[in-house]
Short mmCIF file of N, CA and C in Angstrom, two decimals:
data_model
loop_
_atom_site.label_atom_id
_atom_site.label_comp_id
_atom_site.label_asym_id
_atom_site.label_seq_id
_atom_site.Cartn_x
_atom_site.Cartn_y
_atom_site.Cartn_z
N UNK S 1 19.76 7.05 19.52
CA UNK S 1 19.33 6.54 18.24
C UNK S 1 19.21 7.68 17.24
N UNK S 2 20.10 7.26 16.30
CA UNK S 2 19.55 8.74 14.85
C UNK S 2 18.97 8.12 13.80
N UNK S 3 17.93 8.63 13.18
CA UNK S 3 17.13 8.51 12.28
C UNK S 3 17.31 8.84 10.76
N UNK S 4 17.98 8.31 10.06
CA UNK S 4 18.23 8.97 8.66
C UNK S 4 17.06 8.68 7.97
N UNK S 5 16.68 10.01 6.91
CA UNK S 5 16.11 9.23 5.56
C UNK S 5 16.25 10.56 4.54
N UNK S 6 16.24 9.76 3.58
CA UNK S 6 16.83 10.41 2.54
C UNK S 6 15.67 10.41 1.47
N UNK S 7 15.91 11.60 0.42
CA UNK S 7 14.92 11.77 -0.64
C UNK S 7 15.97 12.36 -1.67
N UNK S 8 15.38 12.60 -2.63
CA UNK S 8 15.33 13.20 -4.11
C UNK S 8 15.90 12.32 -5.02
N UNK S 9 15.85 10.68 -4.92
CA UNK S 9 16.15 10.00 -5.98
C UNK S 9 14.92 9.85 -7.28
N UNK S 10 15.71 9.23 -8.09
CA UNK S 10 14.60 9.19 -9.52
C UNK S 10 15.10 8.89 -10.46
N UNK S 11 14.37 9.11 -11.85
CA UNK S 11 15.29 9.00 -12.94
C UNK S 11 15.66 10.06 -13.70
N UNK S 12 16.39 9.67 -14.20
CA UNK S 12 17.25 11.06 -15.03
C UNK S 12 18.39 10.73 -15.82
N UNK S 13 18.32 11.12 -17.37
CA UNK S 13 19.20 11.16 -18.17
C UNK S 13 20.42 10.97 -17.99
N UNK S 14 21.25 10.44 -19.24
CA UNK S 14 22.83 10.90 -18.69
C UNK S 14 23.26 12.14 -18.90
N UNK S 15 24.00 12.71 -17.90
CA UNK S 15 24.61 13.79 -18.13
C UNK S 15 23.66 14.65 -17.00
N UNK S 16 22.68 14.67 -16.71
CA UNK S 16 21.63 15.33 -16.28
C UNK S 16 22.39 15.46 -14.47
N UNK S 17 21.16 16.16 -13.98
CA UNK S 17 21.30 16.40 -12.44
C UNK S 17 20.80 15.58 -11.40
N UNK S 18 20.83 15.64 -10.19
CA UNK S 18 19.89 15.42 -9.20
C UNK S 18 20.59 15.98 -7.66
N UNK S 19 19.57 16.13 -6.75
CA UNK S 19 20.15 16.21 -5.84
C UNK S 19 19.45 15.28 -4.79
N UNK S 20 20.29 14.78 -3.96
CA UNK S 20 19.48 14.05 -2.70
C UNK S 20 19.59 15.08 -1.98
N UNK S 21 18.97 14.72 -0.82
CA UNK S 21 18.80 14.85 1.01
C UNK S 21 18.36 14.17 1.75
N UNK S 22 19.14 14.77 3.07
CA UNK S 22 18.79 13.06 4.27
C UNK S 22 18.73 13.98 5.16
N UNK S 23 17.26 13.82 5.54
CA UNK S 23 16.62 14.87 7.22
C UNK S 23 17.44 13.57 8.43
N UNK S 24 18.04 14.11 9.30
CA UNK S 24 18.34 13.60 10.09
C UNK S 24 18.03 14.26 11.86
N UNK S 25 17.70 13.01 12.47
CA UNK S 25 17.11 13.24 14.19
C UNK S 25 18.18 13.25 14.87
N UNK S 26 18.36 14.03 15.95
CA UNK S 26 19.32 14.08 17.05
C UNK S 26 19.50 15.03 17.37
N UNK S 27 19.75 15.78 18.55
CA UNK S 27 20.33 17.09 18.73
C UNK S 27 21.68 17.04 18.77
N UNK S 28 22.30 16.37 18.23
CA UNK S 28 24.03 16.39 18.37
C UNK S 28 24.38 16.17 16.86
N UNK S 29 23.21 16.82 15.90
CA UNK S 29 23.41 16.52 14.79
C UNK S 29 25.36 17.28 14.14
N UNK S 30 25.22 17.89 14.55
CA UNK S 30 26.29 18.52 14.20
C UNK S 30 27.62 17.94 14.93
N UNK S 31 27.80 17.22 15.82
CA UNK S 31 28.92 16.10 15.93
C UNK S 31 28.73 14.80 15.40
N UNK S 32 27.78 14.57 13.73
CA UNK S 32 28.19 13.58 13.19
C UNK S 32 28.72 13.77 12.16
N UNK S 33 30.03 13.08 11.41
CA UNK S 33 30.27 13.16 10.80
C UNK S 33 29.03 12.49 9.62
N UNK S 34 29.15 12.72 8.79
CA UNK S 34 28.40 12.13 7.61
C UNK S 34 28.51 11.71 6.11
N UNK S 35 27.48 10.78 5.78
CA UNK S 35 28.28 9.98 4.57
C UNK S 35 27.16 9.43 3.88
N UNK S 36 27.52 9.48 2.04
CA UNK S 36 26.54 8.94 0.93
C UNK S 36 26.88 7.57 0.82
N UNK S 37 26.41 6.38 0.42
CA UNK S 37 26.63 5.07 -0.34
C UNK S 37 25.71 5.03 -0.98
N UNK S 38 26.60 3.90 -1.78
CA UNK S 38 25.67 3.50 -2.74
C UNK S 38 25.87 1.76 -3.19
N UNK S 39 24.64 1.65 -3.65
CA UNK S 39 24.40 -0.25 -4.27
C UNK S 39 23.88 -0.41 -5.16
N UNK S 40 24.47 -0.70 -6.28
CA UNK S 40 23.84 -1.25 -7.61
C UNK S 40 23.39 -2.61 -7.53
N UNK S 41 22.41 -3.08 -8.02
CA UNK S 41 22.32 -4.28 -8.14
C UNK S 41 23.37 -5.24 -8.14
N UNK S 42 23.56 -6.52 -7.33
CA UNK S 42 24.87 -7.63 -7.63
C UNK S 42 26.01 -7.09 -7.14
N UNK S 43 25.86 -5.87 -6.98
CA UNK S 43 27.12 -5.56 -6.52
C UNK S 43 27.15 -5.12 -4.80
N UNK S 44 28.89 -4.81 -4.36
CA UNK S 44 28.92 -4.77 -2.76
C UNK S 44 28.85 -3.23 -2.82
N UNK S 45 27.97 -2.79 -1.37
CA UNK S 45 27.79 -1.28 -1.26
C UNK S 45 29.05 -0.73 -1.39
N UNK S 46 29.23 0.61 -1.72
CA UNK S 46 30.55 1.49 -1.92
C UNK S 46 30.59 2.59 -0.99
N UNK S 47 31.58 3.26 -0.73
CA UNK S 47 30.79 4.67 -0.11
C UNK S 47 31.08 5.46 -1.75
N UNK S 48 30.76 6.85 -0.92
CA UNK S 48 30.57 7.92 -2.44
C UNK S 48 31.26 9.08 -1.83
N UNK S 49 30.72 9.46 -0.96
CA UNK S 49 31.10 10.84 -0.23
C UNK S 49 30.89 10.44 1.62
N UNK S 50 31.81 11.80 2.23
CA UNK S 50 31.90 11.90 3.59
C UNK S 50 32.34 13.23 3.70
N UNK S 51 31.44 13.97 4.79
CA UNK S 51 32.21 15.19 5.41
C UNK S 51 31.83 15.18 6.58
N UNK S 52 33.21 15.81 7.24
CA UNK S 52 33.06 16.19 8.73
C UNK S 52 32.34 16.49 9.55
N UNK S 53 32.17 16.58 10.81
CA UNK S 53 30.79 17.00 11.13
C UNK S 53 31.02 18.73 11.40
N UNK S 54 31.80 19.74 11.11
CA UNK S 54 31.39 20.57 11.18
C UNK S 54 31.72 21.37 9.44
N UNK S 55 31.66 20.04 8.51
CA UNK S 55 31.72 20.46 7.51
C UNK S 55 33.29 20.99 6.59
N UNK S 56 34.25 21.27 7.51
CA UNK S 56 35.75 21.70 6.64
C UNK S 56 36.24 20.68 5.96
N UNK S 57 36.13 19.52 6.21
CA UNK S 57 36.63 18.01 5.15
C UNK S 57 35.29 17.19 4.37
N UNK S 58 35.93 17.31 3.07
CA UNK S 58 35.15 15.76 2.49
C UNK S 58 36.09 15.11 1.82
N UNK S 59 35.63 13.78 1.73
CA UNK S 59 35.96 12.56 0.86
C UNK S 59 35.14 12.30 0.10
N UNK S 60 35.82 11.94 -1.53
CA UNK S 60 34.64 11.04 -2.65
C UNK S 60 35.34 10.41 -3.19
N UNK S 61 35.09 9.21 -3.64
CA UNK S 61 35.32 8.07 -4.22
C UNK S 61 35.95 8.66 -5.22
N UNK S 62 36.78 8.06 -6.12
CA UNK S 62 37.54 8.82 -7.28
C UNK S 62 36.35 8.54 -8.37
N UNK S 63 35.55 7.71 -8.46
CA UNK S 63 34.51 7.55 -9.49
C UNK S 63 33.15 8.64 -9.54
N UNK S 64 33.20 9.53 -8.38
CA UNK S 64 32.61 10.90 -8.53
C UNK S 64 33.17 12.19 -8.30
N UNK S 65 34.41 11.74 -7.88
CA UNK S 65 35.21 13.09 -8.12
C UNK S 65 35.09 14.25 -9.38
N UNK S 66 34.76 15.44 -8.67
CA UNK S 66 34.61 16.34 -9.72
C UNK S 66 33.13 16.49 -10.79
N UNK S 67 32.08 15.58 -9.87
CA UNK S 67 30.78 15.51 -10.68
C UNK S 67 29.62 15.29 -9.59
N UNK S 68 30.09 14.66 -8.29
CA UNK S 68 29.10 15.01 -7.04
C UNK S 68 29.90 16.23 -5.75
N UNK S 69 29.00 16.68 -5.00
CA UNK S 69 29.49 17.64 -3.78
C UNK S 69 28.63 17.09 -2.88
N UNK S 70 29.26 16.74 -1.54
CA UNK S 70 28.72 17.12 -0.15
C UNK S 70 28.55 18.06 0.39
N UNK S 71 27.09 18.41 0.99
CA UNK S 71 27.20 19.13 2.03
C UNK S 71 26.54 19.13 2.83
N UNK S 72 26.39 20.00 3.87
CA UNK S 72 25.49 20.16 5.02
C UNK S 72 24.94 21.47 5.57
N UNK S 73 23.82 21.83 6.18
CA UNK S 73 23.51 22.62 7.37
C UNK S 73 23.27 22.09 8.66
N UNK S 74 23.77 22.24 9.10
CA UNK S 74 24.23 21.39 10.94
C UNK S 74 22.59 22.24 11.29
N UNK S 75 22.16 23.58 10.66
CA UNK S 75 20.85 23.98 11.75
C UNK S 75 19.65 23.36 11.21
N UNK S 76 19.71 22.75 10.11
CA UNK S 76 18.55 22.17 9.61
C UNK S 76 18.85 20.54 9.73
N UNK S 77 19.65 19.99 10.06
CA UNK S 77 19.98 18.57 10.37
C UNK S 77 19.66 18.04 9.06
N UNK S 78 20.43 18.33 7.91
CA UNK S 78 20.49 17.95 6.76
C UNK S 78 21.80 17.84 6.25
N UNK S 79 21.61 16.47 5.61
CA UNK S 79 23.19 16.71 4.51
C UNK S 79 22.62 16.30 3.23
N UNK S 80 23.32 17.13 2.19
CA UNK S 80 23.02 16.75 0.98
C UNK S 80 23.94 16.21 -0.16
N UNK S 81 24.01 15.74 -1.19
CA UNK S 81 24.46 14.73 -2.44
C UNK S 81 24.31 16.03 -3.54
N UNK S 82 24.70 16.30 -4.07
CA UNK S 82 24.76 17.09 -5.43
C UNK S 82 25.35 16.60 -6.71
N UNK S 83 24.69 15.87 -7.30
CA UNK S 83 24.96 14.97 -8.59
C UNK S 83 25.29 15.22 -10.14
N UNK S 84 26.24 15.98 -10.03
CA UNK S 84 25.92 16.09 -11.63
C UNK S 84 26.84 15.47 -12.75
N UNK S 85 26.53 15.26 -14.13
CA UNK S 85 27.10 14.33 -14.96
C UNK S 85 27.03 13.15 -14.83
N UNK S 86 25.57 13.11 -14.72
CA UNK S 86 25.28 11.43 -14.13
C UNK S 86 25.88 10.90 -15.08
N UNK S 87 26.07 9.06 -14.89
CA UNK S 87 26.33 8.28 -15.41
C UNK S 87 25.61 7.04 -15.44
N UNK S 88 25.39 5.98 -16.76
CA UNK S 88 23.98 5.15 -16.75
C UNK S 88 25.25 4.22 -15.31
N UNK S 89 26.24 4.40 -15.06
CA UNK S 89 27.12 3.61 -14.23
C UNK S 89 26.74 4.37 -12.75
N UNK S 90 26.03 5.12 -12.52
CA UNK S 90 25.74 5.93 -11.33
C UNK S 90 24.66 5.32 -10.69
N UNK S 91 23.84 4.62 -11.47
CA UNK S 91 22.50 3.76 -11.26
C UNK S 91 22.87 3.05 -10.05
N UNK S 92 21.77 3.39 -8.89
CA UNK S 92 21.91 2.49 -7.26
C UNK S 92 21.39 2.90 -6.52
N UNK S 93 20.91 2.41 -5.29
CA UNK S 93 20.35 2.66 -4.32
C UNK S 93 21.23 3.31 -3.57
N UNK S 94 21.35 4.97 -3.03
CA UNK S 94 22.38 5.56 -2.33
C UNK S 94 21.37 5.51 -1.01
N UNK S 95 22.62 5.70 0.06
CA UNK S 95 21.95 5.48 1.17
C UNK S 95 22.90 6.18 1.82
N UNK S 96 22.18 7.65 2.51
CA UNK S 96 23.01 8.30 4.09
C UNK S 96 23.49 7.48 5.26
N UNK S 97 24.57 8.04 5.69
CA UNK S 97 24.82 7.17 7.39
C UNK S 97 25.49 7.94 8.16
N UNK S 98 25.24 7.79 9.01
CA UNK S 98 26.20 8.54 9.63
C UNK S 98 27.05 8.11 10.68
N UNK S 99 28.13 8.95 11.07
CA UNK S 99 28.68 7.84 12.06
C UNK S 99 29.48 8.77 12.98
N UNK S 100 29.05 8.23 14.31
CA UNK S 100 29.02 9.35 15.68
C UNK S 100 30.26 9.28 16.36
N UNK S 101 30.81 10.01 17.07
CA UNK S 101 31.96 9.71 18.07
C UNK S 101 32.04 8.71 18.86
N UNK S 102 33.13 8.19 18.91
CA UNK S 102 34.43 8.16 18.32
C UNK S 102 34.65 7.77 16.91
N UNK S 103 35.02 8.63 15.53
CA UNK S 103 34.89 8.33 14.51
C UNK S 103 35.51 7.20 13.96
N UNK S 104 34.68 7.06 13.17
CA UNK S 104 35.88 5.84 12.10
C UNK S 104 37.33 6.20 11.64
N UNK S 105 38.50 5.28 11.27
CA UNK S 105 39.70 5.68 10.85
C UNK S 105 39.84 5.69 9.66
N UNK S 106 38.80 5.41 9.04
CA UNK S 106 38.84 5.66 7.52
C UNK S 106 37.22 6.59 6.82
N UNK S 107 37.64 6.73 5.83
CA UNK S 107 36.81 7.82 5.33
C UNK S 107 35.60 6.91 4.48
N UNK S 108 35.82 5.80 4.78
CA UNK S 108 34.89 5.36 3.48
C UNK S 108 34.01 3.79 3.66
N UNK S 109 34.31 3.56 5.78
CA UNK S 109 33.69 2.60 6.44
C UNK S 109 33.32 3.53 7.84
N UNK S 110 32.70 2.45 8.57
CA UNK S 110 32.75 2.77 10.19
C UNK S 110 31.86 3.28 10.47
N UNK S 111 30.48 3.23 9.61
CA UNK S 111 29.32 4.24 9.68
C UNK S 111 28.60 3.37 11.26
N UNK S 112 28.13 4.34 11.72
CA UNK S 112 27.08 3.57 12.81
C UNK S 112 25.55 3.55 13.05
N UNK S 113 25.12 4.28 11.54
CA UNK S 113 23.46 4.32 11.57
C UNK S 113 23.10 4.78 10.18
N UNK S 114 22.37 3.83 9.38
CA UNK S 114 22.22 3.95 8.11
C UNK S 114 20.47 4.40 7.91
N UNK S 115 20.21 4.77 7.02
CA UNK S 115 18.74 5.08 6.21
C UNK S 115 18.77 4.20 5.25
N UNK S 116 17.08 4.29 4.83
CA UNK S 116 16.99 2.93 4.26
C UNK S 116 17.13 3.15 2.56
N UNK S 117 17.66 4.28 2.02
CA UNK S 117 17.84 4.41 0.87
C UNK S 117 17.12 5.11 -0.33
N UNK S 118 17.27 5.60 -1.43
CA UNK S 118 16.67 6.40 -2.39
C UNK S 118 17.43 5.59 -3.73
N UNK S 119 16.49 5.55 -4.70
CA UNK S 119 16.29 4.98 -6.01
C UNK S 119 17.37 6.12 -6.51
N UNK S 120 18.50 5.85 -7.11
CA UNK S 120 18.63 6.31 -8.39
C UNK S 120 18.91 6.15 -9.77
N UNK S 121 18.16 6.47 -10.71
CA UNK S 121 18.37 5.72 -12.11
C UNK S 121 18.41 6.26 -13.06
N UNK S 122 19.78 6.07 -13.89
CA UNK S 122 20.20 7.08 -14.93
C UNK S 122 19.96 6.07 -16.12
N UNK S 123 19.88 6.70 -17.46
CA UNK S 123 19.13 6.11 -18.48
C UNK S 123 20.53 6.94 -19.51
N UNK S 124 20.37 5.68 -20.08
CA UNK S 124 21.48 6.44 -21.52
C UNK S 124 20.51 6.55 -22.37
#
């Protein structure tokens, strides 16, 4: 069983920063790959970001390309969201997951253990 939860949501301007993090349990933290989503109200969850589990690959949605970063420390069992140039369109509940061996075949489903989410809310 792995344990996600995630922090540093809030509100914040457009254009402005934020960063999440998601403390995660397991000692095999470092053979999960890992991954951001997100849910706006009415709408179906998305992913956002994914990187490898020893960190050399990520994936992001083309709608944060070039304005969020993934990353991780495998010794602190953390991955983090790096947000910048928010958008009032960025507004959602993002939520870590991660997803263990044997991986998913795509970069942007197949998670196998989610956290229960962080507020984020951008204001024009």
């Amino acid at each position: 069983q792995v344990q996600l939860v995630e922090s540093g949501g809030g509100l914040v301007q457009a254009g402005g920063s934020l960063r999440l993090s998601c403390a995660a349990s397991g000692r095999t933290f470092s053979r999960y790959a890992m991954g951001w989503f997100r849910q706006a109200p009415g709408t179906d969850r998305e992913a956002v970001a994914r990187i490898s589990s020893g960190g050399a690959s990520t994936y992001y949605a083309d709608s944060v390309k070039g304005r969020f970063t993934i990353s991780r420390d495998n010794a602190k069992n953390m991955v983090s969201l790096q947000m910048n140039s928010l958008k009032p369109e960025d507004t959602a509940v993002y939520y870590c997951a991660a997803d263990i061996p044997p991986y998913s075949t795509t970069w942007y489903d197949g998670m196998d253990y989610w956290g229960k989410g962080t507020l984020v809310t951008v204001s024009s």
